[in-house]
XYZ file of C-alpha atoms in Angstrom:
264
model
C 97.593 -150.237 50.723
C 98.637 -152.759 48.094
C 97.867 -156.422 48.733
C 100.148 -159.418 48.364
C 98.689 -162.941 48.560
C 101.166 -165.746 49.291
C 99.926 -169.248 48.463
C 101.177 -172.469 49.970
C 100.394 -174.452 46.835
C 97.871 -177.330 46.852
C 98.654 -181.031 46.630
C 95.357 -182.001 44.985
C 93.245 -180.655 42.141
C 90.073 -180.627 44.210
C 89.223 -179.855 47.832
C 89.906 -182.941 49.921
C 89.737 -184.346 53.432
C 92.833 -186.437 52.797
C 95.025 -186.495 55.909
C 98.435 -185.291 54.759
C 101.407 -184.749 57.065
C 101.733 -181.029 57.548
C 104.601 -178.639 58.189
C 103.991 -174.930 58.580
C 105.179 -172.976 55.496
C 107.976 -171.188 57.319
C 109.654 -170.109 54.084
C 106.509 -168.249 53.026
C 106.257 -166.906 56.569
C 109.648 -165.232 56.210
C 108.628 -163.689 52.888
C 105.326 -162.493 54.379
C 107.204 -160.924 57.292
C 109.463 -158.844 55.061
C 106.657 -157.834 52.700
C 104.708 -156.573 55.707
C 107.754 -154.621 56.891
C 107.796 -152.608 53.643
C 104.142 -151.627 54.022
C 102.138 -154.237 52.112
C 98.969 -155.941 53.307
C 99.915 -159.618 53.268
C 97.668 -162.677 53.337
C 99.092 -166.198 53.539
C 96.675 -168.631 51.929
C 97.611 -172.119 53.143
C 95.893 -174.521 50.735
C 97.573 -177.557 52.335
C 96.331 -176.758 55.832
C 92.886 -175.804 54.564
C 92.710 -178.713 52.039
C 91.925 -176.360 49.147
C 91.774 -177.294 45.476
C 92.904 -175.158 42.543
C 89.460 -173.682 41.856
C 89.094 -172.718 45.534
C 92.373 -170.830 45.304
C 91.483 -169.091 42.061
C 88.142 -168.009 43.520
C 89.704 -166.567 46.664
C 92.397 -164.702 44.731
C 89.745 -163.296 42.392
C 87.712 -162.052 45.358
C 90.705 -160.496 47.157
C 92.041 -158.821 43.987
C 95.653 -158.398 45.126
C 98.263 -156.499 43.157
C 100.758 -159.310 43.787
C 100.500 -163.097 44.090
C 103.289 -165.442 45.167
C 103.193 -169.238 45.117
C 105.608 -172.080 45.819
C 105.943 -175.052 43.505
C 107.042 -178.641 44.055
C 107.831 -181.451 41.658
C 104.607 -183.299 42.481
C 102.271 -180.312 42.005
C 103.944 -178.584 39.061
C 100.873 -178.902 36.817
C 98.574 -177.563 39.541
C 100.679 -174.438 40.030
C 100.952 -173.904 36.284
C 97.155 -174.112 36.023
C 96.700 -171.559 38.826
C 99.077 -169.068 37.209
C 97.654 -169.505 33.711
C 93.976 -169.410 34.760
C 94.212 -166.414 37.083
C 91.440 -164.041 36.061
C 92.860 -160.839 37.573
C 95.727 -158.687 36.423
C 98.558 -158.918 38.952
C 102.287 -159.460 39.239
C 103.169 -163.065 40.085
C 106.088 -164.671 41.914
C 107.003 -168.364 41.714
C 109.566 -169.947 44.033
C 110.625 -173.121 45.779
C 113.573 -175.513 45.922
C 112.724 -177.176 42.617
C 112.661 -173.904 40.662
C 116.403 -173.998 40.009
C 115.854 -177.172 37.972
C 112.628 -176.262 36.152
C 112.713 -172.491 35.640
C 113.197 -172.910 31.891
C 109.866 -174.727 31.640
C 108.157 -172.026 33.727
C 109.280 -169.512 31.109
C 106.891 -171.284 28.712
C 103.783 -170.822 30.869
C 101.021 -168.922 29.094
C 99.898 -165.850 31.007
C 99.500 -162.148 30.358
C 100.625 -161.368 33.908
C 104.211 -160.548 34.734
C 105.910 -163.542 36.390
C 109.041 -163.285 38.534
C 110.760 -166.644 38.997
C 112.900 -166.739 42.129
C 115.784 -169.196 42.483
C 116.921 -169.292 46.106
C 115.774 -167.339 49.164
C 113.082 -164.775 48.468
C 112.482 -162.798 51.658
C 114.886 -159.978 50.765
C 114.691 -159.798 46.983
C 110.898 -160.034 46.593
C 110.212 -156.815 48.556
C 112.886 -155.095 46.450
C 111.199 -156.222 43.226
C 107.787 -155.128 44.524
C 109.129 -151.676 45.419
C 110.844 -151.482 42.004
C 114.248 -150.831 43.567
C 115.889 -154.217 42.987
C 119.598 -153.661 42.337
C 120.176 -156.961 40.552
C 119.147 -157.819 37.024
C 117.394 -161.071 36.123
C 119.705 -163.800 34.882
C 117.242 -164.627 32.134
C 113.910 -163.437 30.787
C 111.365 -164.291 28.118
C 108.615 -161.818 27.274
C 106.874 -161.018 30.580
C 108.731 -163.616 32.671
C 111.929 -162.858 34.581
C 114.329 -165.174 36.432
C 116.206 -163.936 39.504
C 118.886 -165.963 41.268
C 119.733 -165.476 44.938
C 122.945 -167.310 45.769
C 125.951 -166.413 47.922
C 127.017 -163.847 45.327
C 123.718 -161.994 45.600
C 123.318 -158.978 47.860
C 119.891 -160.371 48.759
C 121.305 -163.610 50.152
C 120.633 -163.888 53.924
C 124.161 -164.559 55.160
C 123.148 -164.870 58.815
C 119.725 -166.483 59.160
C 119.701 -165.821 62.910
C 119.135 -162.173 61.971
C 116.154 -162.980 59.756
C 112.966 -162.246 61.682
C 109.836 -164.407 61.405
C 106.407 -163.025 62.285
C 104.786 -166.262 63.443
C 101.309 -164.693 63.411
C 101.213 -165.651 59.731
C 101.373 -169.337 60.730
C 97.872 -170.228 61.899
C 97.391 -173.093 64.373
C 101.120 -173.739 64.260
C 101.175 -175.660 67.550
C 99.146 -178.864 67.412
C 98.282 -181.638 69.847
C 99.872 -184.862 68.626
C 98.563 -188.387 69.196
C 100.433 -188.536 72.522
C 98.395 -185.596 73.771
C 101.490 -183.396 73.782
C 101.976 -180.048 72.066
C 104.077 -180.152 68.898
C 105.332 -177.524 66.460
C 107.191 -177.755 63.158
C 110.723 -176.335 63.304
C 111.966 -177.463 59.897
C 112.593 -175.260 56.866
C 114.394 -175.864 53.615
C 117.468 -174.133 55.017
C 117.543 -176.166 58.242
C 116.277 -175.629 61.764
C 114.257 -172.473 62.359
C 116.087 -171.843 65.643
C 119.697 -170.924 66.359
C 120.583 -174.026 68.375
C 122.645 -177.207 68.150
C 119.746 -179.649 67.910
C 120.491 -180.289 64.263
C 123.490 -182.248 65.513
C 120.992 -185.045 66.117
C 120.935 -185.604 62.383
C 124.524 -186.826 62.504
C 123.245 -190.073 63.938
C 122.244 -191.323 60.498
C 125.886 -191.379 59.423
C 127.100 -193.663 62.157
C 126.625 -197.254 63.221
C 126.005 -197.393 66.975
C 127.168 -200.416 68.960
C 124.215 -202.186 70.563
C 123.657 -203.548 74.064
C 126.124 -201.388 75.963
C 125.487 -199.160 79.012
C 127.025 -196.204 77.211
C 124.805 -196.720 74.194
C 121.735 -196.897 76.441
C 122.690 -193.557 78.002
C 123.367 -192.102 74.560
C 120.006 -193.125 73.132
C 118.234 -192.062 76.315
C 119.611 -188.547 75.959
C 118.764 -188.564 72.249
C 115.099 -189.379 72.808
C 114.842 -187.089 75.846
C 116.239 -184.223 73.785
C 113.780 -184.784 70.944
C 110.804 -185.278 73.275
C 111.608 -182.178 75.303
C 112.088 -180.068 72.183
C 108.671 -180.944 70.829
C 106.788 -181.058 74.129
C 107.885 -177.825 75.723
C 108.313 -175.638 72.623
C 110.914 -173.786 74.687
C 113.726 -172.365 72.565
C 116.175 -171.939 75.436
C 115.618 -175.498 76.647
C 116.048 -176.711 73.068
C 119.439 -174.989 72.887
C 120.613 -176.451 76.191
C 119.510 -179.985 75.342
C 120.896 -179.717 71.834
C 124.313 -178.651 73.096
C 124.296 -181.448 75.666
C 123.466 -183.970 72.985
C 126.348 -182.876 70.757
C 128.772 -182.971 73.692
C 127.710 -186.525 74.566
C 127.931 -187.500 70.904
C 131.577 -186.333 70.697
C 132.384 -188.112 73.963
C 130.952 -191.429 72.761
C 132.763 -191.081 69.438
C 136.104 -190.575 71.191
C 135.572 -193.537 73.531
C 134.850 -195.870 70.626
C 131.220 -196.580 71.448
C 130.162 -195.128 68.097
C 131.815 -196.597 65.031
C 132.106 -194.345 61.936
């Protein structure tokens, strides 16, 4: 069975005990899920969670000897990811993705490596398995030598139109539920494409666009529901309860807007 190592890219050059805020790499989890579905052995190497440096990653990849390696890249760790790709000692096919790729893919084309590099703009869970199986029905939008750029937008057949139908195998996300400083259980539900669940809780984000009148009974009730909704969502980790509370919050929000207690 062929191996695919997915790397949640590091934030530091060397191994560190620095306490960074952490969100589970749900985007990589989706990709891992769909690679597993097509018969690959998938390992998600979370260098942020495990506080790994670049040499730690290179050593582990060298020991595993996968046929495929995928890694995400961010603006702040661009040089670290470039170093990992260029210094990889094994022959394998590489994949580079992340939100920033659409703005920097031309610079990635200049990276020096003998390995094939597939640069993915947009969502990767459907197109990466197709590339691995060599049955991708879309051509790269650009290429230079052994590096190829693929773009997954709404015009792509590999664009996930309905994310509620995209399955996530959460076994790839180790220690996903943590105990926060209140002694309550907490789990990350945020991805680059929005909430990981099919609920209305994201309506809470609308609050940043409005100025709420202070010192009114209605406002007190509004904020009470807001904080109860958020607390319940994180404490219980109960999807159905999250949906109910989220819907209730949006309904109250619309009511307060109509009654003039929230000023646009």
